[in-house]
Amino acid sequence: MKKDKPRVAIQGIKASFHEQAAFEYFGENIETVECDSFKQTFVALERDEADYLVMAIENSIAGSILPNYSLLLGYNFPVVGEVYLPIQLHLMALPGVKFEQIKNVTSHPMAIRQCGDFLDEFPHLKIVESSDTAACAKRIQDEQLTDTVAIANALAAKTYGLDIIERRIESNKKNYTRFLILTTHENVTKQTPNKASLCFQVSNQVGALAKVLNIFADLGVNMSKIQSMPVLGKRHEYNFYVDVEWEDNKQYDAAIKQVLKYTHNFNILGEYVRYEDESEKAPEVKPEKPVRKYISVKKLNK
């Protein structure tokens, strides 16, 4: 029986940045499955309590969220998409509350750090850390707190009936977070990918990693991300997580075949369509020649 709405597991509650990322990817006609941790989102997918999960993987200021790479490899669910979400943080309170009434500011520790310049101007305010930005907004509404403001996104203000009293208080206005979309192998749909997330190991020899990276460069495959993580319990051994992008799938196909010769424990974590920000796209120009048809690449997971 076909489901009316996709069930999407997120870390956090409704109106969190994870739900905002889910809306960006799927649209708002989804059923949000709230989870207390990133691991629980994978468990929900594993138990068929969700059809997809949305997981933050890196932030332009804070960097990679390292434990989430281990979840990617450990559960082996395919990555089917990505979203880059601008992180815009606002100060919000119950309707009618004036700034002069505020004594406490509550939010996730990362959001608080990202608003340090603004908060430094008001040293009398008590900072209260919490596990989730949206949960802070919800608490203000639930407990009708008139002396407390939350730092969260506009979706949280709308969802929990709060007024935004100061907009865009984040210190870096170009801050964004990248989210990955994962699903079960049964839910993977056919698409024409131009990006892939890979994981592999190389021998502990001089130039071993450089040899692999040069293959991508020589064949015109762009490496947009590389992250290393130690292999648990093994000295001098690392998993390398690499994101690559391409224009012609033949380049990617050829690169994978060559890379396999110089790596071990090679996994394709997912092949998907690279996220494009509609606001940054150039005006569409119709191609003079037909677009090359994509030839699917066989999965090479070991």
Short mmCIF file of C-alpha atoms in Angstrom, two decimals:
data_model
loop_
_atom_site.label_atom_id
_atom_site.label_comp_id
_atom_site.label_asym_id
_atom_site.label_seq_id
_atom_site.Cartn_x
_atom_site.Cartn_y
_atom_site.Cartn_z
CA MET A 1 0.00 0.00 0.00
CA LYS A 2 1.47 3.33 -1.09
CA LYS A 3 1.93 5.91 1.65
CA ASP A 4 0.31 9.32 1.20
CA LYS A 5 3.25 11.15 2.73
CA PRO A 6 6.91 10.19 3.05
CA ARG A 7 7.91 9.60 6.67
CA VAL A 8 11.12 11.54 7.33
CA ALA A 9 13.20 10.99 10.47
CA ILE A 10 14.97 14.04 11.88
CA GLN A 11 17.17 14.72 14.88
CA GLY A 12 15.18 17.12 17.01
CA ILE A 13 11.56 18.25 16.99
CA LYS A 14 9.25 20.02 14.55
CA ALA A 15 10.53 23.38 13.32
CA SER A 16 14.18 22.43 13.94
CA PHE A 17 16.73 23.11 11.23
CA HIS A 18 16.52 19.42 10.33
CA GLU A 19 12.81 19.73 9.59
CA GLN A 20 13.51 22.91 7.62
CA ALA A 21 16.05 20.94 5.56
CA ALA A 22 13.48 18.17 5.07
CA PHE A 23 10.96 20.73 3.78
CA GLU A 24 13.59 22.11 1.42
CA TYR A 25 14.17 18.66 -0.09
CA PHE A 26 10.73 17.01 0.03
CA GLY A 27 8.34 19.93 0.33
CA GLU A 28 6.10 20.41 3.36
CA ASN A 29 3.78 17.47 2.62
CA ILE A 30 5.72 15.01 4.80
CA GLU A 31 5.26 13.18 8.08
CA THR A 32 8.07 14.20 10.43
CA VAL A 33 9.45 11.48 12.70
CA GLU A 34 11.09 13.20 15.70
CA CYS A 35 14.20 11.52 17.14
CA ASP A 36 16.37 12.38 20.14
CA SER A 37 19.68 11.57 18.43
CA PHE A 38 21.22 10.99 15.03
CA LYS A 39 21.55 7.28 15.80
CA GLN A 40 17.83 7.09 16.51
CA THR A 41 17.09 8.39 13.01
CA PHE A 42 19.00 5.42 11.60
CA VAL A 43 17.20 3.05 13.97
CA ALA A 44 13.85 4.48 12.81
CA LEU A 45 14.83 3.82 9.20
CA GLU A 46 16.06 0.34 10.05
CA ARG A 47 12.79 -0.53 11.83
CA ASP A 48 10.65 0.83 8.98
CA GLU A 49 9.38 3.63 11.20
CA ALA A 50 10.58 6.09 8.57
CA ASP A 51 11.10 6.09 4.80
CA TYR A 52 13.95 8.62 4.80
CA LEU A 53 16.22 10.40 7.23
CA VAL A 54 17.78 13.84 7.11
CA MET A 55 21.15 14.26 8.81
CA ALA A 56 23.50 17.23 9.15
CA ILE A 57 27.01 16.30 8.06
CA GLU A 58 28.98 19.57 8.06
CA ASN A 59 28.74 23.25 8.90
CA SER A 60 30.66 26.04 7.18
CA ILE A 61 31.86 27.38 10.55
CA ALA A 62 32.01 24.36 12.85
CA GLY A 63 33.25 21.89 10.22
CA SER A 64 32.38 18.20 9.87
CA ILE A 65 30.15 16.37 12.34
CA LEU A 66 32.52 13.45 12.72
CA PRO A 67 30.32 10.88 14.55
CA ASN A 68 27.84 11.03 11.69
CA TYR A 69 30.42 9.65 9.25
CA SER A 70 30.63 6.52 11.38
CA LEU A 71 26.84 6.17 11.23
CA LEU A 72 26.97 6.43 7.43
CA LEU A 73 29.38 3.53 7.16
CA GLY A 74 27.97 1.49 10.00
CA TYR A 75 24.36 1.36 8.78
CA ASN A 76 25.14 1.37 5.03
CA PHE A 77 21.93 3.14 3.99
CA PRO A 78 22.38 4.82 0.59
CA VAL A 79 22.69 8.60 0.34
CA VAL A 80 20.14 9.80 -2.21
CA GLY A 81 20.40 13.57 -1.93
CA GLU A 82 21.75 16.63 -0.15
CA VAL A 83 20.61 20.07 0.96
CA TYR A 84 22.65 23.17 1.81
CA LEU A 85 20.65 25.26 4.25
CA PRO A 86 21.56 28.86 5.21
CA ILE A 87 21.60 29.13 8.99
CA GLN A 88 19.63 32.25 9.88
CA LEU A 89 19.15 32.80 13.59
CA HIS A 90 16.56 35.06 15.20
CA LEU A 91 15.73 36.17 18.72
CA MET A 92 12.11 35.29 19.57
CA ALA A 93 9.73 35.72 22.49
CA LEU A 94 6.06 35.50 23.43
CA PRO A 95 3.92 38.12 21.69
CA GLY A 96 4.02 41.42 23.54
CA VAL A 97 7.28 40.78 25.39
CA LYS A 98 9.68 43.72 25.21
CA PHE A 99 13.44 43.43 25.02
CA GLU A 100 13.74 45.19 28.38
CA GLN A 101 11.90 42.29 30.08
CA ILE A 102 14.38 39.67 28.95
CA LYS A 103 16.63 38.00 31.51
CA ASN A 104 17.45 34.65 29.85
CA VAL A 105 18.52 33.54 26.39
CA THR A 106 18.22 29.86 25.54
CA SER A 107 19.34 27.81 22.54
CA HIS A 108 21.60 25.03 21.33
CA PRO A 109 25.28 25.65 22.26
CA MET A 110 26.27 25.88 18.58
CA ALA A 111 23.62 28.53 17.89
CA ILE A 112 24.71 30.49 20.96
CA ARG A 113 28.33 30.48 19.76
CA GLN A 114 27.25 31.60 16.31
CA CYS A 115 25.54 34.63 17.86
CA GLY A 116 28.43 35.59 20.13
CA ASP A 117 28.89 39.11 18.75
CA PHE A 118 25.26 40.01 19.41
CA LEU A 119 25.14 38.44 22.88
CA ASP A 120 28.37 40.16 23.93
CA GLU A 121 26.51 43.46 23.73
CA PHE A 122 24.17 42.33 26.52
CA PRO A 123 26.34 40.76 29.24
CA HIS A 124 23.51 40.93 31.80
CA LEU A 125 21.56 38.23 29.93
CA LYS A 126 21.88 34.71 31.33
CA ILE A 127 22.74 32.09 28.70
CA VAL A 128 20.89 28.77 29.07
CA GLU A 129 22.05 25.94 26.79
CA SER A 130 19.65 23.32 25.49
CA SER A 131 19.74 20.32 23.15
CA ASP A 132 17.61 21.79 20.37
CA THR A 133 16.81 25.28 19.05
CA ALA A 134 13.18 24.49 18.26
CA ALA A 135 12.68 22.87 21.68
CA CYS A 136 13.69 26.17 23.28
CA ALA A 137 11.02 28.01 21.31
CA LYS A 138 8.44 25.37 22.22
CA ARG A 139 9.31 25.62 25.93
CA ILE A 140 8.72 29.39 25.92
CA GLN A 141 5.25 28.80 24.48
CA ASP A 142 4.43 25.81 26.68
CA GLU A 143 5.49 27.52 29.91
CA GLN A 144 4.48 31.05 28.84
CA LEU A 145 7.90 32.44 29.79
CA THR A 146 7.91 36.23 29.66
CA ASP A 147 11.52 36.71 30.78
CA THR A 148 13.13 34.29 28.30
CA VAL A 149 13.92 34.45 24.60
CA ALA A 150 15.04 31.68 22.27
CA ILE A 151 17.53 31.72 19.42
CA ALA A 152 16.05 29.67 16.58
CA ASN A 153 14.88 29.84 12.97
CA ALA A 154 11.83 31.60 11.56
CA LEU A 155 10.02 28.27 11.21
CA ALA A 156 10.19 27.78 14.99
CA ALA A 157 8.72 31.23 15.61
CA LYS A 158 5.85 30.49 13.23
CA THR A 159 5.23 26.98 14.57
CA TYR A 160 5.18 27.93 18.25
CA GLY A 161 3.48 31.31 17.97
CA LEU A 162 6.42 33.53 18.94
CA ASP A 163 7.34 37.02 17.77
CA ILE A 164 10.77 37.68 16.29
CA ILE A 165 12.17 40.69 18.15
CA GLU A 166 15.65 40.70 16.55
CA ARG A 167 16.37 39.19 13.12
CA ARG A 168 19.59 37.69 11.75
CA ILE A 169 21.68 37.91 14.91
CA GLU A 170 24.21 35.32 13.71
CA SER A 171 27.75 36.71 13.48
CA ASN A 172 28.50 35.18 10.07
CA LYS A 173 25.77 35.85 7.53
CA LYS A 174 27.19 33.25 5.12
CA ASN A 175 26.85 30.36 7.56
CA TYR A 176 25.28 27.20 6.15
CA THR A 177 24.87 23.54 7.06
CA ARG A 178 24.96 20.63 4.63
CA PHE A 179 22.42 17.86 5.20
CA LEU A 180 22.36 14.39 3.63
CA ILE A 181 19.21 12.51 2.67
CA LEU A 182 19.31 8.73 3.22
CA THR A 183 16.82 5.96 2.63
CA THR A 184 16.59 2.17 2.45
CA HIS A 185 17.86 0.32 -0.61
CA GLU A 186 14.24 -0.56 -1.43
CA ASN A 187 13.24 3.11 -1.62
CA VAL A 188 16.04 4.25 -3.95
CA THR A 189 14.56 5.77 -7.10
CA LYS A 190 16.20 6.02 -10.51
CA GLN A 191 17.86 9.33 -11.17
CA THR A 192 20.71 10.84 -13.15
CA PRO A 193 23.38 11.50 -10.51
CA ASN A 194 26.30 13.88 -10.84
CA LYS A 195 27.73 13.52 -7.34
CA ALA A 196 28.79 10.60 -5.14
CA SER A 197 29.93 9.99 -1.57
CA LEU A 198 32.65 7.38 -1.30
CA CYS A 199 34.55 5.68 1.52
CA PHE A 200 37.77 3.69 1.20
CA GLN A 201 41.10 2.81 2.77
CA VAL A 202 44.57 2.90 1.23
CA SER A 203 47.81 1.19 2.18
CA ASN A 204 50.10 2.91 4.68
CA GLN A 205 52.73 3.78 2.08
CA VAL A 206 54.22 7.00 0.78
CA GLY A 207 51.97 8.53 -1.88
CA ALA A 208 49.18 5.95 -1.59
CA LEU A 209 46.42 8.50 -1.05
CA ALA A 210 47.91 10.96 -3.55
CA LYS A 211 47.82 8.26 -6.23
CA VAL A 212 44.07 7.81 -5.70
CA LEU A 213 43.35 11.54 -5.69
CA ASN A 214 45.37 12.06 -8.85
CA ILE A 215 43.17 9.54 -10.65
CA PHE A 216 40.15 11.72 -10.03
CA ALA A 217 42.03 14.83 -11.18
CA ASP A 218 43.42 13.20 -14.31
CA LEU A 219 39.98 12.02 -15.39
CA GLY A 220 38.27 15.35 -14.77
CA VAL A 221 36.30 14.28 -11.69
CA ASN A 222 36.12 17.08 -9.13
CA MET A 223 36.76 16.18 -5.49
CA SER A 224 34.58 18.54 -3.44
CA LYS A 225 35.22 17.06 0.02
CA ILE A 226 37.65 14.78 1.84
CA GLN A 227 37.44 13.70 5.48
CA SER A 228 39.57 11.13 7.29
CA MET A 229 38.54 9.05 10.30
CA PRO A 230 40.74 6.53 12.16
CA VAL A 231 39.71 2.90 11.84
CA LEU A 232 38.72 1.81 15.33
CA GLY A 233 41.39 -0.37 16.97
CA LYS A 234 43.86 -0.19 14.07
CA ARG A 235 46.92 2.05 14.23
CA HIS A 236 47.83 4.02 11.10
CA GLU A 237 44.65 2.96 9.30
CA TYR A 238 42.05 5.48 8.20
CA ASN A 239 38.75 5.59 6.38
CA PHE A 240 38.71 8.36 3.79
CA TYR A 241 35.32 9.85 3.04
CA VAL A 242 35.38 11.60 -0.32
CA ASP A 243 32.70 13.48 -2.26
CA VAL A 244 33.20 13.72 -6.02
CA GLU A 245 31.30 15.52 -8.77
CA TRP A 246 31.31 15.10 -12.54
CA GLU A 247 29.74 16.37 -15.74
CA ASP A 248 30.13 13.21 -17.84
CA ASN A 249 29.39 9.89 -16.18
CA LYS A 250 32.03 8.18 -18.32
CA GLN A 251 34.70 10.12 -16.44
CA TYR A 252 33.26 8.95 -13.11
CA ASP A 253 32.92 5.36 -14.29
CA ALA A 254 36.52 5.28 -15.47
CA ALA A 255 37.79 6.87 -12.27
CA ILE A 256 36.02 4.32 -10.05
CA LYS A 257 37.45 1.41 -12.01
CA GLN A 258 40.98 2.75 -11.60
CA VAL A 259 40.58 3.73 -7.94
CA LEU A 260 39.50 0.20 -7.06
CA LYS A 261 43.01 -1.01 -7.97
CA TYR A 262 44.63 1.13 -5.27
CA THR A 263 42.08 0.96 -2.42
CA HIS A 264 40.49 -1.60 -0.14
CA ASN A 265 37.19 -1.71 1.78
CA PHE A 266 35.78 0.52 -0.96
CA ASN A 267 32.16 1.64 -0.57
CA ILE A 268 29.91 3.85 -2.65
CA LEU A 269 27.81 5.44 0.09
CA GLY A 270 25.51 7.01 -2.46
CA GLU A 271 25.17 8.48 -5.94
CA TYR A 272 22.79 11.43 -6.19
CA VAL A 273 22.00 14.79 -7.75
CA ARG A 274 24.21 17.64 -6.56
CA TYR A 275 22.25 20.32 -4.70
CA GLU A 276 21.75 23.51 -6.66
CA ASP A 277 20.61 26.70 -4.99
CA GLU A 278 17.88 28.12 -7.24
CA SER A 279 18.76 31.68 -6.21
CA GLU A 280 22.33 31.25 -7.48
CA LYS A 281 21.49 29.64 -10.82
CA ALA A 282 22.31 31.52 -14.00
CA PRO A 283 19.47 32.10 -16.48
CA GLU A 284 18.64 28.89 -18.30
CA VAL A 285 20.11 28.53 -21.80
CA LYS A 286 18.79 25.77 -24.01
CA PRO A 287 21.60 23.42 -25.10
CA GLU A 288 22.43 23.30 -28.78
CA LYS A 289 23.16 19.59 -28.60
CA PRO A 290 21.14 16.80 -26.95
CA VAL A 291 22.07 16.10 -23.34
CA ARG A 292 24.14 12.94 -22.99
CA LYS A 293 22.15 10.03 -21.63
CA TYR A 294 23.36 8.74 -18.28
CA ILE A 295 24.70 5.21 -18.10
CA SER A 296 24.26 3.80 -14.61
CA VAL A 297 27.34 2.72 -12.71
CA LYS A 298 27.22 -0.66 -11.04
CA LYS A 299 27.48 -0.52 -7.26
CA LEU A 300 30.90 -1.65 -6.10
CA ASN A 301 30.31 -1.94 -2.34
CA LYS A 302 32.24 -4.64 -0.61
#
